[in-house]
Coordinates of C-alpha atoms in Angstrom, one line a residue:
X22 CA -11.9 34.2 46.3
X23 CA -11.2 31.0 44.1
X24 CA -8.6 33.5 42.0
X25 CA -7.1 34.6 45.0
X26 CA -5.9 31.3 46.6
X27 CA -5.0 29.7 43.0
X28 CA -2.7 32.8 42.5
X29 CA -1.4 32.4 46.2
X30 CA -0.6 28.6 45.6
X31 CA 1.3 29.8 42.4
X32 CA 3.5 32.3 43.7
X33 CA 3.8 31.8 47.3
X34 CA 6.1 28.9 46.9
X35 CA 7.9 31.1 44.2
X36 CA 8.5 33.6 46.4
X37 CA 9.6 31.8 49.7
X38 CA 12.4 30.0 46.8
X39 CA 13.8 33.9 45.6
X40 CA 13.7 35.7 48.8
X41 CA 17.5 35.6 50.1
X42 CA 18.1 37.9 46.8
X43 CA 17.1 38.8 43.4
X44 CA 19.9 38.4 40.7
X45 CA 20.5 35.5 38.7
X46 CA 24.4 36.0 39.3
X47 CA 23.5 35.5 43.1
X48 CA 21.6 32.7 42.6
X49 CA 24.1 30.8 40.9
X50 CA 27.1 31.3 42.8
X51 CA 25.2 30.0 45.9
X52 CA 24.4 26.7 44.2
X53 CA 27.4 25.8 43.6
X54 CA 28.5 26.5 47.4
X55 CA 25.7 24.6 48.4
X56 CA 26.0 21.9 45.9
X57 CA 26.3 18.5 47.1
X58 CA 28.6 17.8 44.2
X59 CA 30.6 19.6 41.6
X60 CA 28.4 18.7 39.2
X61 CA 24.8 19.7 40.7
X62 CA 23.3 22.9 41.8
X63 CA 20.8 23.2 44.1
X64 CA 17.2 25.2 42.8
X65 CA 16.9 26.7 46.1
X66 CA 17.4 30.4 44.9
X67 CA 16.1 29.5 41.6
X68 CA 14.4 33.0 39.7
X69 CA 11.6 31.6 37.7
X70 CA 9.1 28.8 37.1
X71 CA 11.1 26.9 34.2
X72 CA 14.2 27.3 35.9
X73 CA 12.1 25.6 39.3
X74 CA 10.6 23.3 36.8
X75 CA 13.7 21.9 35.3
X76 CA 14.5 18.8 37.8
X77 CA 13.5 15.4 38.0
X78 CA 9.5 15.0 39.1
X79 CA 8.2 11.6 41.0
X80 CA 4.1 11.1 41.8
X81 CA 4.1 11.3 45.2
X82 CA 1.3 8.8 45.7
X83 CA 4.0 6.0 43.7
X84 CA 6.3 6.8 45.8
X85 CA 4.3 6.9 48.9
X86 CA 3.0 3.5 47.9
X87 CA 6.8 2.5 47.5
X88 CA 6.2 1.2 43.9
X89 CA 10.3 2.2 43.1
X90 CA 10.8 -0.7 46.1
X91 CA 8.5 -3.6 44.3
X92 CA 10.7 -6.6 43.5
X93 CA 8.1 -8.8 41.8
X94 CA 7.3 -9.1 38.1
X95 CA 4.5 -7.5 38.2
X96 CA 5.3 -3.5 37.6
X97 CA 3.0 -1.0 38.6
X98 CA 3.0 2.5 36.4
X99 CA 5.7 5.0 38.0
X100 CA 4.2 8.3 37.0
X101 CA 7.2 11.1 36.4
X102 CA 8.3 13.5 34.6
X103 CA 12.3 15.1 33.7
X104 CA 12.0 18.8 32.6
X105 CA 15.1 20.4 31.5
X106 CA 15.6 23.6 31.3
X107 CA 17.0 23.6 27.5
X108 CA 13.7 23.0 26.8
X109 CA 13.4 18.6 26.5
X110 CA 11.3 16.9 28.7
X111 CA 10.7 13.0 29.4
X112 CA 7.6 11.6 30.2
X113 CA 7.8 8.6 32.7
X114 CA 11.2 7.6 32.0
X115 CA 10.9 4.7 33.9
X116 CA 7.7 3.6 32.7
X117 CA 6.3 3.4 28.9
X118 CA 9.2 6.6 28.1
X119 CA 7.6 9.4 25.8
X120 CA 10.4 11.9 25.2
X121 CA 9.7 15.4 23.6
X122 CA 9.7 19.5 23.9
X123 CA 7.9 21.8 26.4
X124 CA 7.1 25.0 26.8
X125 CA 5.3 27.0 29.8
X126 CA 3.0 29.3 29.6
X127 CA 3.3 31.8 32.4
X128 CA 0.6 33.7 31.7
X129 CA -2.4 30.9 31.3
X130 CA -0.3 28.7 33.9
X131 CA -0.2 25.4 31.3
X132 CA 2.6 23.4 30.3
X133 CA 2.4 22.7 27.0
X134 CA 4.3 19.0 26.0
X135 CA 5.4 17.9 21.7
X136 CA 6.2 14.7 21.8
X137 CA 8.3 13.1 19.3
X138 CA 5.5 11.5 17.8
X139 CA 3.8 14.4 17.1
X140 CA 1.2 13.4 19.9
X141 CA 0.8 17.0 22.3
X142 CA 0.0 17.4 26.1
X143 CA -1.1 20.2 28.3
X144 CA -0.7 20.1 32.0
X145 CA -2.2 23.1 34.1
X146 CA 0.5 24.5 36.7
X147 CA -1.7 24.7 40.2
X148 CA 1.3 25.2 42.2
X149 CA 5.1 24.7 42.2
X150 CA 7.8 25.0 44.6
X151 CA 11.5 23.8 45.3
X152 CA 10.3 20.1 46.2
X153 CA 7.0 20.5 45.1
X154 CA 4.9 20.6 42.1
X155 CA 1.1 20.2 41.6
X156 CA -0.2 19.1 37.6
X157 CA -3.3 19.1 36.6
X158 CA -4.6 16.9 32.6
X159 CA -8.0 18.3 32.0
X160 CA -10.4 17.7 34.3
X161 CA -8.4 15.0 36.6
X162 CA -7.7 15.9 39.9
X163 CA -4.4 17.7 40.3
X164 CA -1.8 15.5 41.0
X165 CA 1.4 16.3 43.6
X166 CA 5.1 15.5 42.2
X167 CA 8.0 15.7 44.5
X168 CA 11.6 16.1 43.5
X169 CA 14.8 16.8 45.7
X170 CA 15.7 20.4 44.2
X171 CA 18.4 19.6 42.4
X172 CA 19.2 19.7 38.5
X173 CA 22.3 18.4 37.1
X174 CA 24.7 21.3 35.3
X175 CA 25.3 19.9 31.9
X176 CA 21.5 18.1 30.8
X177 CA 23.6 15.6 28.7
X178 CA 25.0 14.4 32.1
X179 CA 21.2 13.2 33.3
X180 CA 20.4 10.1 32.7
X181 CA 17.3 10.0 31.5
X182 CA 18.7 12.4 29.2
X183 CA 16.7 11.6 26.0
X184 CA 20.2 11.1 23.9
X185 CA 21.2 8.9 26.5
X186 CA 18.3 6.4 26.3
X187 CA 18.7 5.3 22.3
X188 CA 19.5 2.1 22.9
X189 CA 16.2 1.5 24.7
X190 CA 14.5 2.4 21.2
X191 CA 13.6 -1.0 19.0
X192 CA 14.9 -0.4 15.8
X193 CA 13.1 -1.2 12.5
X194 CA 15.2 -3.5 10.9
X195 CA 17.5 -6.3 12.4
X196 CA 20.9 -4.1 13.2
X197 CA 25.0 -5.3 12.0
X198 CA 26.8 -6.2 14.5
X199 CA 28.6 -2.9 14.7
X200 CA 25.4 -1.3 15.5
X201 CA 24.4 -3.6 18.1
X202 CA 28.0 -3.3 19.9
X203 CA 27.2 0.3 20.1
X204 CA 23.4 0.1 21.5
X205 CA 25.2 -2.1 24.1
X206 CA 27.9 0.4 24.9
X207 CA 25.2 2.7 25.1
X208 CA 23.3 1.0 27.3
X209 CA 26.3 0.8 29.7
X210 CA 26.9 4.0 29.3
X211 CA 23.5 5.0 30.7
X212 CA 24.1 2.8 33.5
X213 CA 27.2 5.1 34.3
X214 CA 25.4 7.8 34.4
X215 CA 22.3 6.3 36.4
X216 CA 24.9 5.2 39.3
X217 CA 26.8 8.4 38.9
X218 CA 23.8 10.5 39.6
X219 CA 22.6 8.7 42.5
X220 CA 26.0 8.4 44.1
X221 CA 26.5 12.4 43.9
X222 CA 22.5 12.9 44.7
X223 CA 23.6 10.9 48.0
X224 CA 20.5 8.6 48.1
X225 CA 20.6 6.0 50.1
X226 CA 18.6 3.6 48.0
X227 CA 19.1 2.9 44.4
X228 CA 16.1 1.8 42.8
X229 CA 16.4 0.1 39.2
X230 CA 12.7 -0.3 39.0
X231 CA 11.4 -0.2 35.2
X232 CA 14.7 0.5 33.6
X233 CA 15.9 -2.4 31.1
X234 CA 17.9 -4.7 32.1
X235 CA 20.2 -7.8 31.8
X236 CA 22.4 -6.9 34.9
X237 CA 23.0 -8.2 38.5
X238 CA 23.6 -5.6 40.9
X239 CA 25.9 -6.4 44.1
X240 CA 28.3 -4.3 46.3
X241 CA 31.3 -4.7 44.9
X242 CA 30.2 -6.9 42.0
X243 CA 28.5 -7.1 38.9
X244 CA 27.3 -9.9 36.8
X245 CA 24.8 -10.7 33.7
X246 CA 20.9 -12.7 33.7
X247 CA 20.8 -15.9 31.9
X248 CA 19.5 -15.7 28.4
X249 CA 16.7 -17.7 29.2
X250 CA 15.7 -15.7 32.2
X251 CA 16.0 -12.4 30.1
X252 CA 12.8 -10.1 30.9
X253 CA 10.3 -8.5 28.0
X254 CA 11.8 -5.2 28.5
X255 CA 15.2 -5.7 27.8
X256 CA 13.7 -8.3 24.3
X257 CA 11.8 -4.9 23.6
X258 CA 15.0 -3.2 22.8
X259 CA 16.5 -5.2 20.3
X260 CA 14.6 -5.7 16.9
X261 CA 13.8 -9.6 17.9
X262 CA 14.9 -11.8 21.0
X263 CA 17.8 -13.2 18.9
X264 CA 19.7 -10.0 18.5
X265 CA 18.8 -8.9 22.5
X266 CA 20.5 -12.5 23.6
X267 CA 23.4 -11.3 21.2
X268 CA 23.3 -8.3 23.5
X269 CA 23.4 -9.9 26.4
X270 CA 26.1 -12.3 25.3
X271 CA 28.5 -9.2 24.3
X272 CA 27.8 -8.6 27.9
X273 CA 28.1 -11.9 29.4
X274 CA 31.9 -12.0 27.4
X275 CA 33.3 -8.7 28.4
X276 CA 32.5 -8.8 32.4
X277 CA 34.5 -11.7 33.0
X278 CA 37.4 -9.2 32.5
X279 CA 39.1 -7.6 35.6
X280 CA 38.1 -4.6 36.6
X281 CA 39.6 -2.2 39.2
X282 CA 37.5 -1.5 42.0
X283 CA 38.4 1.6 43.9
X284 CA 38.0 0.4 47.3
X285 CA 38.9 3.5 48.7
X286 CA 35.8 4.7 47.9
X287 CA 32.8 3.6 50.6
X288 CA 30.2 4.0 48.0
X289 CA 29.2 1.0 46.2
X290 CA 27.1 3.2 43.9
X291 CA 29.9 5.3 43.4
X292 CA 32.4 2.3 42.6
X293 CA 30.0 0.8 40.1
X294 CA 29.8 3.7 38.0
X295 CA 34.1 3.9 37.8
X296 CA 33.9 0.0 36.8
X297 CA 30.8 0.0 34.2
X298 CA 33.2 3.3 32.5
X299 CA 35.6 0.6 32.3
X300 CA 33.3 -2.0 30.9
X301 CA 32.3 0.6 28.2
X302 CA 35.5 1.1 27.5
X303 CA 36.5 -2.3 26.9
X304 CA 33.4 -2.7 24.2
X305 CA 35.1 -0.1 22.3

């Protein structure tokens, strides 16, 4: 009886996601209809485990406890996970970031993780749907990850996109000043694409929780922290706290500039990411 409802958990979820039809070509061209933007599809009519796998995945007891909200210096782990479907994965991108490879296991139901490091990870699949996932490390309990059933077209485009998250990697020796303009670049870059993706995901709170940072976030405005009220996380990116205030100075320099806000636009997520593509280009 145990065998029975594990397998029902499994693949009921599965099959409620595939039963409007059952061809890839199908599938696809009903995303894109239903996509909230251009440059999303929905996983609604999704095929197969990896392909319902490959979104963003939040704990649901973090977010329940509406850790993504907290404002105060003291951070509390935000457990996640970013599969994508050309087989990458991040672990807790917001949180202590371990990027790496997976692969799935249909057959044994586990989810095997490489990280970079060489460290490996096996999570056993107990159930999975559109907007919900159930993991299970060892002998913990199984734990329930949400998501909004939605994966970005081009995985480059994500931003917690391993490529896109270089800048947040200390490096092992103290950098030129060429390479630190382009860490900084980088790092708006990422930005860019952090706003961009909320803005066509149509949340209606952005939550910056985690991420490094030396910015100030307003509607309609941007600006950059003191160097003396800089936070450990952002320090942790640069090879020593001298080179992350030279960061934060580049910063400081270039947003004086004038920027054009498109004011046409109602989104102030949406605006932010046009100027901080303008801010990158100005680095340049």
């Amino acid at each position: 009886m145990k065998n029975l409802l594990f397998v029902a958990l499994i693949l009921l979820p599965f099959f409620y996601s595939c039963n409007d039809g059952n061809s890839k070509k199908a599938a696809t061209k009903t995303a894109a209809i239903d996509s909230p933007s251009n440059s999303l599809v929905y996983l609604t009519r999704a095929d197969s485990w990896p392909a319902l796998l490959s979104q963003n995945w939040e704990a649901k007891e973090d977010v329940d406890d509406g850790i993504l909200s907290n404002s105060s210096d003291l951070e509390m782990p935000f457990r996640s996970y970013c599969f994508f479907d050309d087989g990458v994965m991040v672990q807790n991108p917001r949180d202590n970031m371990k990027t790496g490879k997976w692969t799935l296991d249909e057959k044994t139901k586990m989810i095997h993780l490489v990280f970079d490091d060489g460290s490996k990870k096996d999570l056993g699949l107990n159930g999975i749907g559109v907007n919900s996932l159930l993991l299970k490390t060892g002998k913990d309990k199984p734990v329930k990850y949400i998501a909004d059933g939605m994966k970005r077209k081009v995985v480059s485009d994500h931003p917690f996109y391993p490529s896109n998250n270089l800048w947040r990697k200390k490096p092992a020796q103290k950098e030129t000043d060429e390479a630190l303009k382009n860490r900084i670049i980088q790092c708006v870059l990422f930005y860019n694409k952090f706003f961009q993706d909320n803005a066509d995901r149509k949340g209606k709170v952005i939550s910056f929780y985690g991420i490094p940072s030396c910015f100030k976030w307003y509607k309609g405005g941007i600006s950059i922290t003191n160097k003396d009220k800089l936070n450990q996380k952002w320090v942790d990116c640069f090879y020593n706290r001298d080179q992350a205030i030279q960061g934060q100075q580049m910063l400081e320099n270039i947003i004086s500039k004038k920027y054009k806000w498109n004011l046409d636009e109602p989104s102030w997520i949406k605006q932010s990411a046009g100027v901080l593509l303008q801010i990158a280009d100005s680095l340049k």
